[in-house]
PDB file of C-alpha atoms in Angstrom:
ATOM      1  CA  UNK A  13     -77.290  73.365  30.057  1.00  0.00           C
ATOM      2  CA  UNK A  14     -74.539  75.915  30.748  1.00  0.00           C
ATOM      3  CA  UNK A  15     -76.712  78.995  29.957  1.00  0.00           C
ATOM      4  CA  UNK A  16     -79.215  77.796  32.550  1.00  0.00           C
ATOM      5  CA  UNK A  17     -76.443  77.593  35.171  1.00  0.00           C
ATOM      6  CA  UNK A  18     -75.453  81.198  34.435  1.00  0.00           C
ATOM      7  CA  UNK A  19     -79.075  82.309  34.887  1.00  0.00           C
ATOM      8  CA  UNK A  20     -79.361  80.416  38.182  1.00  0.00           C
ATOM      9  CA  UNK A  21     -76.082  81.847  39.432  1.00  0.00           C
ATOM     10  CA  UNK A  22     -77.085  85.393  38.463  1.00  0.00           C
ATOM     11  CA  UNK A  23     -80.484  85.016  40.106  1.00  0.00           C
ATOM     12  CA  UNK A  24     -78.859  83.598  43.257  1.00  0.00           C
ATOM     13  CA  UNK A  25     -76.446  86.510  43.517  1.00  0.00           C
ATOM     14  CA  UNK A  26     -79.194  89.091  42.967  1.00  0.00           C
ATOM     15  CA  UNK A  27     -81.448  87.397  45.529  1.00  0.00           C
ATOM     16  CA  UNK A  28     -78.625  87.353  48.092  1.00  0.00           C
ATOM     17  CA  UNK A  29     -77.830  91.032  47.540  1.00  0.00           C
ATOM     18  CA  UNK A  30     -81.516  91.911  47.867  1.00  0.00           C
ATOM     19  CA  UNK A  31     -81.842  89.982  51.135  1.00  0.00           C
ATOM     20  CA  UNK A  32     -78.743  91.682  52.548  1.00  0.00           C
ATOM     21  CA  UNK A  33     -80.122  95.125  51.634  1.00  0.00           C
ATOM     22  CA  UNK A  34     -83.485  94.367  53.233  1.00  0.00           C
ATOM     23  CA  UNK A  35     -81.809  93.087  56.411  1.00  0.00           C
ATOM     24  CA  UNK A  36     -79.589  96.182  56.556  1.00  0.00           C
ATOM     25  CA  UNK A  37     -82.595  98.480  56.197  1.00  0.00           C
ATOM     26  CA  UNK A  38     -84.389  96.695  59.029  1.00  0.00           C
ATOM     27  CA  UNK A  39     -81.376  96.955  61.335  1.00  0.00           C
ATOM     28  CA  UNK A  40     -80.136 100.440  60.414  1.00  0.00           C
ATOM     29  CA  UNK A  41     -83.485 102.235  60.724  1.00  0.00           C
ATOM     30  CA  UNK A  42     -83.756 101.891  64.508  1.00  0.00           C
ATOM     31  CA  UNK A  43     -80.035 102.598  64.915  1.00  0.00           C
ATOM     32  CA  UNK A  44     -80.378 105.848  62.966  1.00  0.00           C
ATOM     33  CA  UNK A  45     -83.342 106.931  65.096  1.00  0.00           C
ATOM     34  CA  UNK A  46     -81.487 106.137  68.310  1.00  0.00           C
ATOM     35  CA  UNK A  47     -78.416 108.044  67.152  1.00  0.00           C
ATOM     36  CA  UNK A  48     -80.374 111.125  66.102  1.00  0.00           C
ATOM     37  CA  UNK A  49     -82.237 111.191  69.410  1.00  0.00           C
ATOM     38  CA  UNK A  50     -79.012 110.809  71.412  1.00  0.00           C
ATOM     39  CA  UNK A  51     -77.176 113.525  69.459  1.00  0.00           C
ATOM     40  CA  UNK A  52     -80.071 115.988  69.707  1.00  0.00           C
ATOM     41  CA  UNK A  53     -80.244 115.391  73.461  1.00  0.00           C
ATOM     42  CA  UNK A  54     -76.493 115.904  73.778  1.00  0.00           C
ATOM     43  CA  UNK A  55     -76.707 119.069  71.672  1.00  0.00           C
ATOM     44  CA  UNK A  56     -79.428 120.435  73.931  1.00  0.00           C
ATOM     45  CA  UNK A  57     -77.374 119.735  77.074  1.00  0.00           C
ATOM     46  CA  UNK A  58     -74.302 121.350  75.553  1.00  0.00           C
ATOM     47  CA  UNK A  59     -76.294 124.420  74.531  1.00  0.00           C
ATOM     48  CA  UNK A  60     -77.428 124.744  78.147  1.00  0.00           C
ATOM     49  CA  UNK A  61     -73.809 124.508  79.324  1.00  0.00           C
ATOM     50  CA  UNK A  62     -72.675 127.146  76.838  1.00  0.00           C
ATOM     51  CA  UNK A  63     -75.526 129.465  77.834  1.00  0.00           C
ATOM     52  CA  UNK A  64     -74.775 128.986  81.556  1.00  0.00           C
ATOM     53  CA  UNK A  65     -71.131 129.828  80.859  1.00  0.00           C
ATOM     54  CA  UNK A  66     -72.127 132.940  78.887  1.00  0.00           C
ATOM     55  CA  UNK A  67     -74.379 134.153  81.680  1.00  0.00           C
ATOM     56  CA  UNK A  68     -71.641 133.649  84.266  1.00  0.00           C
ATOM     57  CA  UNK A  69     -68.683 135.003  82.248  1.00  0.00           C
ATOM     58  CA  UNK A  70     -70.357 137.514  79.951  1.00  0.00           C
ATOM     59  CA  UNK A  71     -69.078 135.864  76.754  1.00  0.00           C
ATOM     60  CA  UNK A  72     -69.217 132.521  74.993  1.00  0.00           C
ATOM     61  CA  UNK A  73     -66.482 130.004  75.829  1.00  0.00           C
ATOM     62  CA  UNK A  74     -63.588 129.337  73.491  1.00  0.00           C
ATOM     63  CA  UNK A  75     -64.240 125.578  73.702  1.00  0.00           C
ATOM     64  CA  UNK A  76     -66.904 123.148  74.844  1.00  0.00           C
ATOM     65  CA  UNK A  77     -64.547 121.895  77.527  1.00  0.00           C
ATOM     66  CA  UNK A  78     -64.589 125.337  79.144  1.00  0.00           C
ATOM     67  CA  UNK A  79     -68.382 125.365  79.175  1.00  0.00           C
ATOM     68  CA  UNK A  80     -68.693 121.850  80.578  1.00  0.00           C
ATOM     69  CA  UNK A  81     -66.092 122.196  83.310  1.00  0.00           C
ATOM     70  CA  UNK A  82     -67.461 125.580  84.396  1.00  0.00           C
ATOM     71  CA  UNK A  83     -70.734 123.934  85.407  1.00  0.00           C
ATOM     72  CA  UNK A  84     -70.813 121.936  88.615  1.00  0.00           C
ATOM     73  CA  UNK A  85     -73.453 119.455  87.481  1.00  0.00           C
ATOM     74  CA  UNK A  86     -72.194 115.841  87.487  1.00  0.00           C
ATOM     75  CA  UNK A  87     -74.373 115.103  84.445  1.00  0.00           C
ATOM     76  CA  UNK A  88     -72.644 117.819  82.480  1.00  0.00           C
ATOM     77  CA  UNK A  89     -69.220 116.538  83.505  1.00  0.00           C
ATOM     78  CA  UNK A  90     -70.241 113.022  82.504  1.00  0.00           C
ATOM     79  CA  UNK A  91     -71.172 114.363  79.055  1.00  0.00           C
ATOM     80  CA  UNK A  92     -67.607 115.587  78.554  1.00  0.00           C
ATOM     81  CA  UNK A  93     -66.498 112.428  76.733  1.00  0.00           C
ATOM     82  CA  UNK A  94     -69.546 112.567  74.437  1.00  0.00           C
ATOM     83  CA  UNK A  95     -68.935 116.251  73.778  1.00  0.00           C
ATOM     84  CA  UNK A  96     -65.701 115.400  71.990  1.00  0.00           C
ATOM     85  CA  UNK A  97     -67.880 114.064  69.170  1.00  0.00           C
ATOM     86  CA  UNK A  98     -69.383 117.524  68.707  1.00  0.00           C
ATOM     87  CA  UNK A  99     -67.663 120.362  66.866  1.00  0.00           C
ATOM     88  CA  UNK A 100     -67.897 123.785  68.503  1.00  0.00           C
ATOM     89  CA  UNK A 101     -66.946 127.013  66.786  1.00  0.00           C
ATOM     90  CA  UNK A 102     -67.191 130.401  68.409  1.00  0.00           C
ATOM     91  CA  UNK A 103     -68.297 133.104  65.989  1.00  0.00           C
ATOM     92  CA  UNK A 104     -68.368 136.905  66.176  1.00  0.00           C
ATOM     93  CA  UNK A 105     -72.029 136.904  67.151  1.00  0.00           C
ATOM     94  CA  UNK A 106     -72.381 133.579  68.993  1.00  0.00           C
ATOM     95  CA  UNK A 107     -71.413 130.011  68.237  1.00  0.00           C
ATOM     96  CA  UNK A 108     -72.086 126.982  66.064  1.00  0.00           C
ATOM     97  CA  UNK A 109     -72.431 123.446  67.387  1.00  0.00           C
ATOM     98  CA  UNK A 110     -72.346 120.533  64.949  1.00  0.00           C
ATOM     99  CA  UNK A 111     -72.056 116.781  64.659  1.00  0.00           C
ATOM    100  CA  UNK A 112     -71.384 114.819  61.508  1.00  0.00           C
ATOM    101  CA  UNK A 113     -71.934 111.090  61.708  1.00  0.00           C
ATOM    102  CA  UNK A 114     -72.422 108.350  59.171  1.00  0.00           C
ATOM    103  CA  UNK A 115     -76.191 108.705  58.979  1.00  0.00           C
ATOM    104  CA  UNK A 116     -76.990 111.829  60.897  1.00  0.00           C
ATOM    105  CA  UNK A 117     -75.851 115.433  60.695  1.00  0.00           C
ATOM    106  CA  UNK A 118     -76.730 117.960  63.400  1.00  0.00           C
ATOM    107  CA  UNK A 119     -75.983 121.681  63.325  1.00  0.00           C
ATOM    108  CA  UNK A 120     -77.266 124.530  65.434  1.00  0.00           C
ATOM    109  CA  UNK A 121     -76.159 128.152  65.187  1.00  0.00           C
ATOM    110  CA  UNK A 122     -76.808 130.574  68.021  1.00  0.00           C
ATOM    111  CA  UNK A 123     -76.416 134.312  67.637  1.00  0.00           C
ATOM    112  CA  UNK A 124     -76.837 136.936  70.330  1.00  0.00           C
ATOM    113  CA  UNK A 125     -77.226 139.762  67.832  1.00  0.00           C
ATOM    114  CA  UNK A 126     -80.718 141.119  67.623  1.00  0.00           C
TER     115      UNK A 126
END
């Protein structure tokens, strides 16, 4: 009788793990899509801020904060807290904007060299 108990216990554990994985896949899929959409939208807004700064100052900003505060748009200023999640690096020929999350990675490189 004891070997049968071990089989039942093993089957119960495997079934529970499988159900948890299925539930996680059903919940995480929409969350991943929402996160990727939100980060891409934020990246687009930040690129616009950086480009506006470059047009006004003649060079790319040293930080995202410079680009955001240089614009007078309330939407851009509201994005300031979200922008802290993005990494900005000024390069010799432009800049790189990136985000690294649990499920989603976003990187865009902009160069003004032709």
